[in-house]
mmCIF file of C-alpha atoms in Angstrom:
data_model
loop_
_atom_site.group_PDB
_atom_site.id
_atom_site.type_symbol
_atom_site.label_atom_id
_atom_site.label_comp_id
_atom_site.label_asym_id
_atom_site.label_seq_id
_atom_site.Cartn_x
_atom_site.Cartn_y
_atom_site.Cartn_z
ATOM 1 C CA MET A 1 10.499 -34.728 -51.359
ATOM 2 C CA THR A 2 13.970 -36.116 -50.758
ATOM 3 C CA LEU A 3 14.538 -39.466 -49.057
ATOM 4 C CA SER A 4 16.070 -37.911 -45.918
ATOM 5 C CA ILE A 5 13.075 -35.616 -45.411
ATOM 6 C CA ARG A 6 10.656 -38.527 -45.956
ATOM 7 C CA GLN A 7 12.541 -40.660 -43.423
ATOM 8 C CA THR A 8 12.509 -37.830 -40.884
ATOM 9 C CA LEU A 9 8.748 -37.387 -41.223
ATOM 10 C CA MET A 10 8.135 -41.128 -40.943
ATOM 11 C CA THR A 11 10.278 -41.264 -37.798
ATOM 12 C CA ALA A 12 8.333 -38.382 -36.249
ATOM 13 C CA VAL A 13 4.997 -40.030 -37.066
ATOM 14 C CA THR A 14 6.205 -43.309 -35.568
ATOM 15 C CA ARG A 15 7.266 -41.564 -32.357
ATOM 16 C CA CYS A 16 3.903 -39.807 -32.026
ATOM 17 C CA THR A 17 2.100 -43.117 -32.593
ATOM 18 C CA LEU A 18 4.176 -44.841 -29.916
ATOM 19 C CA ILE A 19 3.685 -42.001 -27.430
ATOM 20 C CA GLY A 20 -0.066 -42.052 -28.030
ATOM 21 C CA ALA A 21 -0.180 -45.799 -27.588
ATOM 22 C CA LEU A 22 1.741 -45.603 -24.333
ATOM 23 C CA ALA A 23 -0.521 -42.831 -23.018
ATOM 24 C CA THR A 24 -3.696 -44.775 -23.748
ATOM 25 C CA ALA A 25 -2.485 -48.262 -22.962
ATOM 26 C CA THR A 26 -3.931 -50.012 -19.945
ATOM 27 C CA PRO A 27 -1.261 -51.477 -17.644
ATOM 28 C CA ALA A 28 -1.159 -55.269 -17.565
ATOM 29 C CA PHE A 29 -2.094 -55.436 -13.904
ATOM 30 C CA ALA A 30 -5.115 -53.200 -13.269
ATOM 31 C CA LEU A 31 -6.011 -52.531 -9.627
ATOM 32 C CA ASP A 32 -9.572 -51.779 -8.516
ATOM 33 C CA ILE A 33 -9.907 -49.799 -5.294
ATOM 34 C CA ARG A 34 -13.447 -49.991 -3.931
ATOM 35 C CA ILE A 35 -14.486 -47.301 -1.453
ATOM 36 C CA GLY A 36 -17.746 -47.087 0.461
ATOM 37 C CA TYR A 37 -19.490 -43.925 1.633
ATOM 38 C CA LEU A 38 -22.020 -44.171 4.484
ATOM 39 C CA GLN A 39 -24.169 -41.226 5.593
ATOM 40 C CA PHE A 40 -26.804 -40.738 8.254
ATOM 41 C CA VAL A 41 -27.592 -37.216 9.464
ATOM 42 C CA PRO A 42 -30.443 -37.117 12.030
ATOM 43 C CA ASP A 43 -33.235 -34.610 11.527
ATOM 44 C CA GLN A 44 -32.543 -31.787 13.973
ATOM 45 C CA GLY A 45 -36.030 -30.332 13.828
ATOM 46 C CA PRO A 46 -37.091 -26.760 13.038
ATOM 47 C CA VAL A 47 -34.533 -23.996 13.552
ATOM 48 C CA LEU A 48 -35.613 -20.691 15.082
ATOM 49 C CA SER A 49 -33.649 -18.465 12.736
ATOM 50 C CA ASN A 50 -33.010 -17.681 9.088
ATOM 51 C CA VAL A 51 -29.820 -19.740 9.091
ATOM 52 C CA ILE A 52 -28.990 -21.379 5.756
ATOM 53 C CA PRO A 53 -29.211 -25.162 6.271
ATOM 54 C CA GLU A 54 -26.289 -27.427 5.518
ATOM 55 C CA PRO A 55 -26.589 -29.111 2.112
ATOM 56 C CA GLU A 56 -27.910 -32.655 2.285
ATOM 57 C CA ASP A 57 -25.066 -33.931 0.109
ATOM 58 C CA ALA A 58 -22.306 -32.465 2.309
ATOM 59 C CA GLY A 59 -19.567 -35.065 2.563
ATOM 60 C CA LEU A 60 -20.737 -37.047 -0.436
ATOM 61 C CA ARG A 61 -19.656 -34.369 -2.924
ATOM 62 C CA GLY A 62 -16.230 -34.169 -1.302
ATOM 63 C CA THR A 63 -15.921 -37.936 -1.673
ATOM 64 C CA GLU A 64 -16.847 -37.722 -5.352
ATOM 65 C CA LEU A 65 -14.321 -34.966 -6.040
ATOM 66 C CA ALA A 66 -11.505 -36.896 -4.381
ATOM 67 C CA LEU A 67 -12.488 -40.026 -6.296
ATOM 68 C CA ALA A 68 -12.174 -38.059 -9.544
ATOM 69 C CA ASP A 69 -8.793 -36.727 -8.383
ATOM 70 C CA ASN A 70 -7.599 -40.256 -7.598
ATOM 71 C CA ASN A 71 -8.762 -41.579 -10.956
ATOM 72 C CA THR A 72 -7.042 -38.748 -12.826
ATOM 73 C CA SER A 73 -3.639 -39.895 -11.615
ATOM 74 C CA GLY A 74 -4.596 -43.530 -11.142
ATOM 75 C CA LYS A 75 -5.409 -44.183 -14.798
ATOM 76 C CA PHE A 76 -1.714 -43.949 -15.686
ATOM 77 C CA LEU A 77 -0.875 -46.530 -13.004
ATOM 78 C CA GLY A 78 -3.685 -48.972 -13.709
ATOM 79 C CA GLN A 79 -5.590 -47.900 -10.594
ATOM 80 C CA ASN A 80 -9.360 -47.643 -10.882
ATOM 81 C CA TYR A 81 -11.289 -46.102 -7.955
ATOM 82 C CA LEU A 82 -14.919 -47.135 -7.523
ATOM 83 C CA LEU A 83 -17.507 -45.706 -5.102
ATOM 84 C CA GLU A 84 -20.442 -47.410 -3.392
ATOM 85 C CA THR A 85 -22.755 -44.873 -1.707
ATOM 86 C CA ARG A 86 -25.285 -45.460 1.077
ATOM 87 C CA VAL A 87 -27.274 -42.416 2.258
ATOM 88 C CA THR A 88 -29.715 -43.477 4.989
ATOM 89 C CA ASP A 89 -32.367 -41.819 7.159
ATOM 90 C CA SER A 90 -32.044 -43.684 10.469
ATOM 91 C CA GLU A 91 -29.474 -45.367 12.640
ATOM 92 C CA GLU A 92 -31.034 -48.754 11.953
ATOM 93 C CA THR A 93 -30.771 -48.383 8.192
ATOM 94 C CA ALA A 94 -27.255 -46.972 8.526
ATOM 95 C CA LEU A 95 -26.104 -50.061 10.427
ATOM 96 C CA ALA A 96 -27.771 -52.311 7.855
ATOM 97 C CA ALA A 97 -26.124 -50.376 5.016
ATOM 98 C CA PHE A 98 -22.736 -50.766 6.679
ATOM 99 C CA THR A 99 -23.273 -54.523 6.843
ATOM 100 C CA GLU A 100 -24.150 -54.488 3.131
ATOM 101 C CA LEU A 101 -20.903 -52.723 2.301
ATOM 102 C CA GLN A 102 -18.872 -55.209 4.319
ATOM 103 C CA ASP A 103 -20.696 -58.183 2.783
ATOM 104 C CA ALA A 104 -19.882 -56.762 -0.649
ATOM 105 C CA GLY A 105 -16.193 -56.944 0.222
ATOM 106 C CA ILE A 106 -15.673 -53.195 0.660
ATOM 107 C CA ASP A 107 -13.213 -52.598 3.489
ATOM 108 C CA LEU A 108 -12.403 -48.897 2.924
ATOM 109 C CA ILE A 109 -15.384 -46.872 4.163
ATOM 110 C CA ILE A 110 -15.897 -43.119 4.670
ATOM 111 C CA THR A 111 -18.576 -42.269 7.240
ATOM 112 C CA ARG A 112 -20.606 -39.170 7.962
ATOM 113 C CA ILE A 113 -22.704 -40.401 10.873
ATOM 114 C CA PRO A 114 -23.245 -39.346 14.523
ATOM 115 C CA GLY A 115 -20.721 -40.429 17.131
ATOM 116 C CA GLN A 116 -23.061 -42.891 18.849
ATOM 117 C CA THR A 117 -23.827 -44.561 15.518
ATOM 118 C CA LEU A 118 -20.142 -44.627 14.627
ATOM 119 C CA ARG A 119 -19.388 -46.507 17.843
ATOM 120 C CA LYS A 120 -21.895 -49.198 16.853
ATOM 121 C CA VAL A 121 -20.414 -49.378 13.363
ATOM 122 C CA VAL A 122 -16.924 -49.822 14.794
ATOM 123 C CA GLU A 123 -18.144 -52.613 17.086
ATOM 124 C CA SER A 124 -19.595 -54.532 14.125
ATOM 125 C CA ALA A 125 -16.687 -53.923 11.754
ATOM 126 C CA ASP A 126 -14.409 -56.690 10.544
ATOM 127 C CA ASP A 127 -10.796 -56.536 11.676
ATOM 128 C CA LYS A 128 -9.698 -55.730 8.123
ATOM 129 C CA THR A 129 -12.174 -52.842 7.626
ATOM 130 C CA LEU A 130 -10.604 -49.373 7.681
ATOM 131 C CA LEU A 131 -13.038 -46.587 8.625
ATOM 132 C CA PHE A 132 -12.616 -42.850 8.091
ATOM 133 C CA ASN A 133 -14.705 -40.547 10.282
ATOM 134 C CA ALA A 134 -15.684 -37.474 8.256
ATOM 135 C CA GLY A 135 -18.560 -36.283 10.418
ATOM 136 C CA ALA A 136 -18.399 -36.949 14.181
ATOM 137 C CA ARG A 137 -16.480 -34.367 16.223
ATOM 138 C CA ASP A 138 -16.906 -36.128 19.596
ATOM 139 C CA ASN A 139 -13.826 -35.754 21.788
ATOM 140 C CA ALA A 140 -14.420 -39.179 23.360
ATOM 141 C CA LEU A 141 -13.733 -40.870 20.026
ATOM 142 C CA ARG A 142 -10.176 -39.485 20.269
ATOM 143 C CA THR A 143 -9.578 -39.883 23.998
ATOM 144 C CA ALA A 144 -11.322 -43.036 25.236
ATOM 145 C CA SER A 145 -13.519 -44.816 22.665
ATOM 146 C CA CYS A 146 -10.763 -45.352 20.130
ATOM 147 C CA HIS A 147 -10.350 -48.189 17.658
ATOM 148 C CA ALA A 148 -7.258 -49.296 15.769
ATOM 149 C CA ASN A 149 -9.025 -49.147 12.407
ATOM 150 C CA LEU A 150 -10.837 -45.826 12.869
ATOM 151 C CA LEU A 151 -9.201 -42.673 11.503
ATOM 152 C CA HIS A 152 -10.592 -39.151 11.843
ATOM 153 C CA THR A 153 -10.331 -36.577 9.072
ATOM 154 C CA ILE A 154 -12.887 -34.229 10.653
ATOM 155 C CA PRO A 155 -11.394 -32.129 13.498
ATOM 156 C CA SER A 156 -12.625 -32.817 17.031
ATOM 157 C CA HIS A 157 -14.478 -30.248 19.122
ATOM 158 C CA ALA A 158 -11.259 -29.798 21.128
ATOM 159 C CA MET A 159 -9.210 -29.009 18.027
ATOM 160 C CA LEU A 160 -11.702 -26.353 16.979
ATOM 161 C CA THR A 161 -12.008 -24.711 20.380
ATOM 162 C CA ASP A 162 -8.227 -24.844 20.954
ATOM 163 C CA ALA A 163 -7.745 -22.942 17.704
ATOM 164 C CA LEU A 164 -10.143 -20.321 19.036
ATOM 165 C CA GLY A 165 -8.424 -20.301 22.431
ATOM 166 C CA GLN A 166 -4.991 -19.730 20.912
ATOM 167 C CA TRP A 167 -6.298 -16.778 18.943
ATOM 168 C CA LEU A 168 -7.952 -15.251 22.021
ATOM 169 C CA LYS A 169 -4.815 -15.752 24.096
ATOM 170 C CA GLN A 170 -2.684 -14.178 21.382
ATOM 171 C CA ARG A 171 -4.996 -11.151 21.251
ATOM 172 C CA ARG A 172 -5.122 -11.012 25.076
ATOM 173 C CA TRP A 173 -8.913 -11.180 25.053
ATOM 174 C CA GLN A 174 -9.063 -13.302 28.158
ATOM 175 C CA GLU A 175 -12.353 -12.455 29.906
ATOM 176 C CA LEU A 176 -15.211 -14.156 28.137
ATOM 177 C CA PHE A 177 -19.002 -14.461 28.195
ATOM 178 C CA LEU A 178 -20.051 -18.000 27.193
ATOM 179 C CA ILE A 179 -23.589 -18.736 25.962
ATOM 180 C CA THR A 180 -24.585 -22.383 25.452
ATOM 181 C CA GLY A 181 -27.573 -23.758 23.548
ATOM 182 C CA GLN A 182 -29.749 -26.673 24.580
ATOM 183 C CA THR A 183 -28.751 -29.450 22.174
ATOM 184 C CA PRO A 184 -26.242 -32.201 23.080
ATOM 185 C CA GLU A 185 -23.931 -30.899 20.344
ATOM 186 C CA ASP A 186 -24.088 -27.385 21.829
ATOM 187 C CA LYS A 187 -23.175 -28.741 25.247
ATOM 188 C CA ALA A 188 -20.324 -30.815 23.844
ATOM 189 C CA TRP A 189 -18.913 -27.764 22.052
ATOM 190 C CA ALA A 190 -19.212 -25.625 25.204
ATOM 191 C CA GLU A 191 -17.560 -28.285 27.360
ATOM 192 C CA ALA A 192 -14.664 -28.415 24.907
ATOM 193 C CA PHE A 193 -14.318 -24.646 25.145
ATOM 194 C CA ARG A 194 -14.292 -24.764 28.959
ATOM 195 C CA ARG A 195 -11.357 -27.164 28.707
ATOM 196 C CA THR A 196 -9.700 -24.816 26.223
ATOM 197 C CA SER A 197 -10.131 -21.848 28.556
ATOM 198 C CA LYS A 198 -8.283 -23.676 31.337
ATOM 199 C CA ARG A 199 -5.584 -24.848 28.947
ATOM 200 C CA PHE A 200 -4.752 -21.350 27.721
ATOM 201 C CA GLY A 201 -5.482 -19.363 30.863
ATOM 202 C CA LEU A 202 -8.723 -17.753 29.717
ATOM 203 C CA ASP A 203 -11.367 -16.634 32.187
ATOM 204 C CA ILE A 204 -15.062 -17.344 31.594
ATOM 205 C CA VAL A 205 -16.596 -14.559 33.668
ATOM 206 C CA GLU A 206 -20.179 -15.420 32.637
ATOM 207 C CA ASP A 207 -21.336 -18.931 31.702
ATOM 208 C CA LYS A 208 -25.050 -18.896 30.840
ATOM 209 C CA PRO A 209 -27.317 -21.417 29.127
ATOM 210 C CA TRP A 210 -29.752 -20.231 26.477
ATOM 211 C CA THR A 211 -33.041 -21.727 27.664
ATOM 212 C CA PHE A 212 -35.524 -19.691 25.645
ATOM 213 C CA ASP A 213 -37.554 -21.087 22.766
ATOM 214 C CA ALA A 214 -38.639 -17.722 21.355
ATOM 215 C CA ASP A 215 -38.195 -16.817 17.693
ATOM 216 C CA LEU A 216 -35.570 -14.067 17.797
ATOM 217 C CA ARG A 217 -36.259 -12.766 14.336
ATOM 218 C CA ARG A 218 -38.465 -10.098 15.892
ATOM 219 C CA THR A 219 -37.257 -9.824 19.489
ATOM 220 C CA ALA A 220 -33.442 -10.133 19.353
ATOM 221 C CA SER A 221 -32.794 -6.435 19.859
ATOM 222 C CA LYS A 222 -34.779 -6.523 23.111
ATOM 223 C CA GLU A 223 -33.866 -9.904 24.600
ATOM 224 C CA LEU A 224 -30.166 -10.278 23.845
ATOM 225 C CA PRO A 225 -28.929 -6.990 25.393
ATOM 226 C CA LEU A 226 -30.658 -7.931 28.657
ATOM 227 C CA PHE A 227 -29.347 -11.501 28.486
ATOM 228 C CA THR A 228 -25.733 -10.376 28.000
ATOM 229 C CA GLN A 229 -25.646 -7.951 30.897
ATOM 230 C CA GLY A 230 -22.988 -8.799 33.445
ATOM 231 C CA ASP A 231 -19.394 -8.210 34.451
ATOM 232 C CA ASP A 232 -17.090 -6.674 31.877
ATOM 233 C CA TYR A 233 -15.851 -9.101 29.228
ATOM 234 C CA ASP A 234 -13.622 -8.967 26.156
ATOM 235 C CA ALA A 235 -15.653 -11.193 23.835
ATOM 236 C CA VAL A 236 -18.804 -13.312 23.652
ATOM 237 C CA VAL A 237 -18.381 -17.017 22.853
ATOM 238 C CA VAL A 238 -21.446 -18.773 21.419
ATOM 239 C CA ALA A 239 -22.114 -22.539 21.402
ATOM 240 C CA ASP A 240 -25.116 -22.895 19.086
ATOM 241 C CA THR A 241 -24.367 -25.541 16.471
ATOM 242 C CA ARG A 242 -27.906 -25.525 14.998
ATOM 243 C CA GLY A 243 -28.237 -21.785 14.733
ATOM 244 C CA ASP A 244 -31.252 -21.285 17.001
ATOM 245 C CA PHE A 245 -30.092 -18.000 18.506
ATOM 246 C CA GLY A 246 -26.423 -17.487 17.751
ATOM 247 C CA GLU A 247 -26.985 -15.688 14.458
ATOM 248 C CA TYR A 248 -28.593 -12.809 16.375
ATOM 249 C CA VAL A 249 -25.913 -12.354 19.045
ATOM 250 C CA PRO A 250 -23.545 -10.150 16.976
ATOM 251 C CA PHE A 251 -24.426 -6.447 17.362
ATOM 252 C CA ASN A 252 -27.045 -7.220 20.015
ATOM 253 C CA THR A 253 -24.824 -7.665 23.096
ATOM 254 C CA TRP A 254 -25.064 -5.310 26.069
ATOM 255 C CA LEU A 255 -21.422 -4.317 25.679
ATOM 256 C CA PRO A 256 -19.955 -3.615 22.220
ATOM 257 C CA ARG A 257 -17.905 -6.791 21.981
ATOM 258 C CA PRO A 258 -16.885 -9.245 19.227
ATOM 259 C CA VAL A 259 -18.749 -12.558 18.918
ATOM 260 C CA LEU A 260 -17.067 -15.849 18.116
ATOM 261 C CA GLY A 261 -17.613 -19.583 18.437
ATOM 262 C CA THR A 262 -20.228 -21.340 16.336
ATOM 263 C CA GLN A 263 -21.308 -17.902 15.068
ATOM 264 C CA GLY A 264 -19.360 -14.711 14.367
ATOM 265 C CA MET A 265 -15.726 -15.739 13.907
ATOM 266 C CA THR A 266 -15.771 -19.527 13.681
ATOM 267 C CA PRO A 267 -13.124 -22.291 13.733
ATOM 268 C CA VAL A 268 -13.751 -24.750 10.893
ATOM 269 C CA ALA A 269 -12.080 -27.533 8.941
ATOM 270 C CA TRP A 270 -12.813 -25.743 5.670
ATOM 271 C CA HIS A 271 -14.618 -22.724 4.252
ATOM 272 C CA ARG A 272 -15.067 -21.063 0.883
ATOM 273 C CA VAL A 273 -12.819 -18.148 1.930
ATOM 274 C CA VAL A 274 -9.731 -20.408 2.193
ATOM 275 C CA GLU A 275 -7.832 -19.641 -1.013
ATOM 276 C CA SER A 276 -4.090 -19.745 -0.262
ATOM 277 C CA TRP A 277 -1.668 -22.654 -0.831
ATOM 278 C CA GLY A 278 -3.434 -23.654 -4.047
ATOM 279 C CA ALA A 279 -6.816 -23.957 -2.331
ATOM 280 C CA ALA A 280 -8.513 -21.721 -4.915
ATOM 281 C CA GLN A 281 -8.218 -24.403 -7.584
ATOM 282 C CA LEU A 282 -9.692 -27.002 -5.199
ATOM 283 C CA GLN A 283 -12.575 -24.627 -4.486
ATOM 284 C CA ASN A 284 -13.178 -24.080 -8.209
ATOM 285 C CA ARG A 285 -13.167 -27.781 -9.022
ATOM 286 C CA PHE A 286 -15.593 -28.447 -6.211
ATOM 287 C CA ARG A 287 -17.987 -25.726 -7.352
ATOM 288 C CA GLU A 288 -17.836 -27.077 -10.880
ATOM 289 C CA LEU A 289 -18.728 -30.550 -9.585
ATOM 290 C CA SER A 290 -21.456 -29.661 -7.082
ATOM 291 C CA GLY A 291 -22.714 -26.173 -7.904
ATOM 292 C CA ARG A 292 -22.061 -24.946 -4.360
ATOM 293 C CA ASN A 293 -19.216 -24.155 -1.959
ATOM 294 C CA MET A 294 -17.138 -26.763 -0.166
ATOM 295 C CA ASN A 295 -17.717 -27.089 3.598
ATOM 296 C CA SER A 296 -15.994 -28.904 6.452
ATOM 297 C CA GLU A 297 -17.729 -32.252 5.911
ATOM 298 C CA ASP A 298 -16.898 -32.137 2.210
ATOM 299 C CA TYR A 299 -13.266 -31.418 3.004
ATOM 300 C CA ALA A 300 -13.043 -34.195 5.598
ATOM 301 C CA ALA A 301 -14.451 -36.741 3.149
ATOM 302 C CA TRP A 302 -12.188 -35.435 0.382
ATOM 303 C CA ALA A 303 -9.148 -35.754 2.656
ATOM 304 C CA ALA A 304 -10.054 -39.342 3.559
ATOM 305 C CA VAL A 305 -10.318 -40.470 -0.067
ATOM 306 C CA ARG A 306 -7.176 -38.588 -1.040
ATOM 307 C CA ALA A 307 -5.324 -40.230 1.852
ATOM 308 C CA ILE A 308 -6.357 -43.615 0.454
ATOM 309 C CA GLY A 309 -5.211 -42.553 -3.007
ATOM 310 C CA THR A 310 -1.849 -41.359 -1.690
ATOM 311 C CA ALA A 311 -1.292 -44.701 0.026
ATOM 312 C CA VAL A 312 -2.342 -46.828 -2.951
ATOM 313 C CA THR A 313 -0.081 -44.849 -5.289
ATOM 314 C CA ALA A 314 2.869 -45.448 -2.964
ATOM 315 C CA ILE A 315 2.364 -49.149 -2.187
ATOM 316 C CA SER A 316 0.396 -50.365 -5.242
ATOM 317 C CA LYS A 317 -1.950 -52.295 -2.982
ATOM 318 C CA ALA A 318 -5.658 -51.892 -2.262
ATOM 319 C CA ASP A 319 -6.043 -53.957 0.920
ATOM 320 C CA ALA A 320 -6.996 -51.993 4.017
ATOM 321 C CA PRO A 321 -4.306 -53.322 6.425
ATOM 322 C CA ALA A 322 -1.500 -52.315 4.050
ATOM 323 C CA ILE A 323 -3.077 -48.888 3.506
ATOM 324 C CA ARG A 324 -3.427 -48.389 7.251
ATOM 325 C CA ASP A 325 0.218 -49.265 7.849
ATOM 326 C CA PHE A 326 1.316 -46.753 5.240
ATOM 327 C CA LEU A 327 -0.915 -43.970 6.598
ATOM 328 C CA PHE A 328 0.781 -44.257 9.983
ATOM 329 C CA SER A 329 4.282 -44.498 8.540
ATOM 330 C CA ASP A 330 6.844 -41.713 8.194
ATOM 331 C CA LYS A 331 6.417 -41.926 4.410
ATOM 332 C CA PHE A 332 2.868 -40.574 4.410
ATOM 333 C CA ASP A 333 1.798 -36.973 4.253
ATOM 334 C CA LEU A 334 -1.270 -35.484 2.632
ATOM 335 C CA ALA A 335 -1.143 -32.362 0.502
ATOM 336 C CA GLY A 336 -4.291 -30.787 1.893
ATOM 337 C CA PHE A 337 -4.168 -27.171 0.621
ATOM 338 C CA LYS A 338 -3.604 -25.814 4.136
ATOM 339 C CA GLY A 339 0.028 -24.803 3.879
ATOM 340 C CA ARG A 340 1.354 -27.804 5.788
ATOM 341 C CA LYS A 341 1.750 -31.519 5.241
ATOM 342 C CA LEU A 342 -0.999 -33.399 7.049
ATOM 343 C CA THR A 343 -0.356 -36.635 8.964
ATOM 344 C CA PHE A 344 -2.261 -38.957 11.296
ATOM 345 C CA ARG A 345 -1.639 -39.049 15.047
ATOM 346 C CA ASP A 346 -0.441 -42.551 15.794
ATOM 347 C CA TRP A 347 -2.179 -42.777 19.175
ATOM 348 C CA ASN A 348 -5.772 -41.968 18.152
ATOM 349 C CA GLY A 349 -5.954 -41.763 14.345
ATOM 350 C CA GLN A 350 -6.748 -38.029 14.195
ATOM 351 C CA LEU A 351 -5.560 -36.168 11.100
ATOM 352 C CA ARG A 352 -3.313 -33.300 12.115
ATOM 353 C CA GLN A 353 -4.435 -30.172 10.303
ATOM 354 C CA PRO A 354 -4.430 -26.389 10.665
ATOM 355 C CA ILE A 355 -7.773 -24.825 11.601
ATOM 356 C CA PRO A 356 -8.986 -21.739 9.704
ATOM 357 C CA LEU A 357 -10.754 -19.053 11.726
ATOM 358 C CA VAL A 358 -13.306 -17.428 9.460
ATOM 359 C CA HIS A 359 -16.281 -15.127 9.290
ATOM 360 C CA PRO A 360 -18.845 -15.509 6.493
ATOM 361 C CA ARG A 361 -16.896 -13.388 4.018
ATOM 362 C CA GLY A 362 -13.264 -13.653 5.046
ATOM 363 C CA LEU A 363 -10.407 -15.620 6.578
ATOM 364 C CA VAL A 364 -9.195 -14.066 9.838
ATOM 365 C CA ALA A 365 -6.299 -16.375 10.695
ATOM 366 C CA GLN A 366 -5.221 -19.996 10.769
ATOM 367 C CA ALA A 367 -4.173 -21.944 13.869
ATOM 368 C CA PRO A 368 -1.836 -23.123 15.299
ATOM 369 C CA PHE A 369 -0.135 -19.814 15.995
ATOM 370 C CA GLU A 370 3.486 -18.942 16.562
ATOM 371 C CA GLY A 371 4.464 -19.144 20.209
ATOM 372 C CA PHE A 372 2.395 -22.215 21.085
ATOM 373 C CA LEU A 373 5.182 -24.762 21.206
ATOM 374 C CA HIS A 374 5.187 -28.555 21.147
ATOM 375 C CA PRO A 375 8.120 -31.017 21.300
ATOM 376 C CA GLU A 376 6.912 -32.961 18.245
ATOM 377 C CA SER A 377 4.493 -30.930 16.115
ATOM 378 C CA GLU A 378 2.891 -27.515 16.583
ATOM 379 C CA MET A 379 -0.328 -29.003 15.205
ATOM 380 C CA ASP A 380 -0.498 -31.214 18.286
ATOM 381 C CA THR A 381 -1.229 -28.068 20.305
ATOM 382 C CA LEU A 382 -4.740 -28.352 18.841
ATOM 383 C CA GLY A 383 -6.945 -30.929 20.553
ATOM 384 C CA TYR A 384 -6.035 -33.625 23.033
ATOM 385 C CA ASP A 385 -2.319 -34.374 23.019
ATOM 386 C CA LYS A 386 -0.936 -37.876 23.517
ATOM 387 C CA PRO A 387 -0.506 -37.605 27.332
ATOM 388 C CA GLU A 388 -4.130 -36.399 27.602
ATOM 389 C CA SER A 389 -5.570 -39.345 25.669
ATOM 390 C CA LYS A 390 -6.029 -42.935 26.860
ATOM 391 C CA CYS A 391 -5.825 -44.134 23.248
ATOM 392 C CA ARG A 392 -2.805 -46.086 22.036
ATOM 393 C CA ILE A 393 -4.073 -47.662 18.841
ATOM 394 C CA ASN A 394 -0.621 -48.497 17.500
ATOM 395 C CA ASN A 395 0.810 -50.025 20.678
#
């Protein structure tokens, strides 16, 4: 082997060694980002249908996937993301777990808890604690009971029903039959839809509560046609968040009409049928991690952790106040696999995001729709806009 060839090989080996060393080297200033996850989902009691229950780890698995995503890119920047999880079975234990997280110095916390519990958490939070709501859809949390350090990655009831209202208005299906279940969540969803109907000029020609406690698995074909008799209508809107009766409304109405709302065609934050804009690879990674499909709570938690990761990458800081400032700045946007850049509303902390309209096996459309205009952002046509909200968390 000649000298020139030997020198060339030695140079190549040296370069490979240096590249490998650089790739595996730990930066001099490592940054630990500690994130807490708090969950409390009340027992809703027995359901009078064959509805498939929500997975108990919904939200948590989305958090874990986003943490892995953050660490994949963070390892090259000396950023190490750590997760502290608290899954509780009562409001009392949830509040105690939140105190534990704060006492441990964790000031970035993702929550999947009911709205009333979230209000108590916010009241007890330190000024430096930044909370991300990945579970409570209460409109009041975005219109009246707002807090400067509470951000929402789960859509509100109003955002979901406005997405449905835009679609109905676009299709000119304006005369509607509304059926509302008995739970507080059912009533909140229905109230949001009544607001939506006024906003988009829809007419609720029948507005009936479902007050029966019968098991419809055997009697749906007899009871529902009689229940849905009435004036002519274009579609049936169901508010049944638990699934007590809504699963049996399609194909059992008096008139042959489409069913939408919490059953039939449904507005959601996320669903397994969302595959465009690179979403298929997110779906695959989630299934590989959890062995099931990603749902809305998973997506909301994932978005919260990814928002934190986006901020930390940009500012190289892990303290909550600095992260909050960046999330509300013009420099932030989240790549959320929905075809648009996602940002936070500066008056109430809600994450702007398109809303998919889906049925169990397919994507129908995604709101907002063309023709629904807004002076700032078309996504602000979904949910309470700034003039409609009393919140001014950045003023």
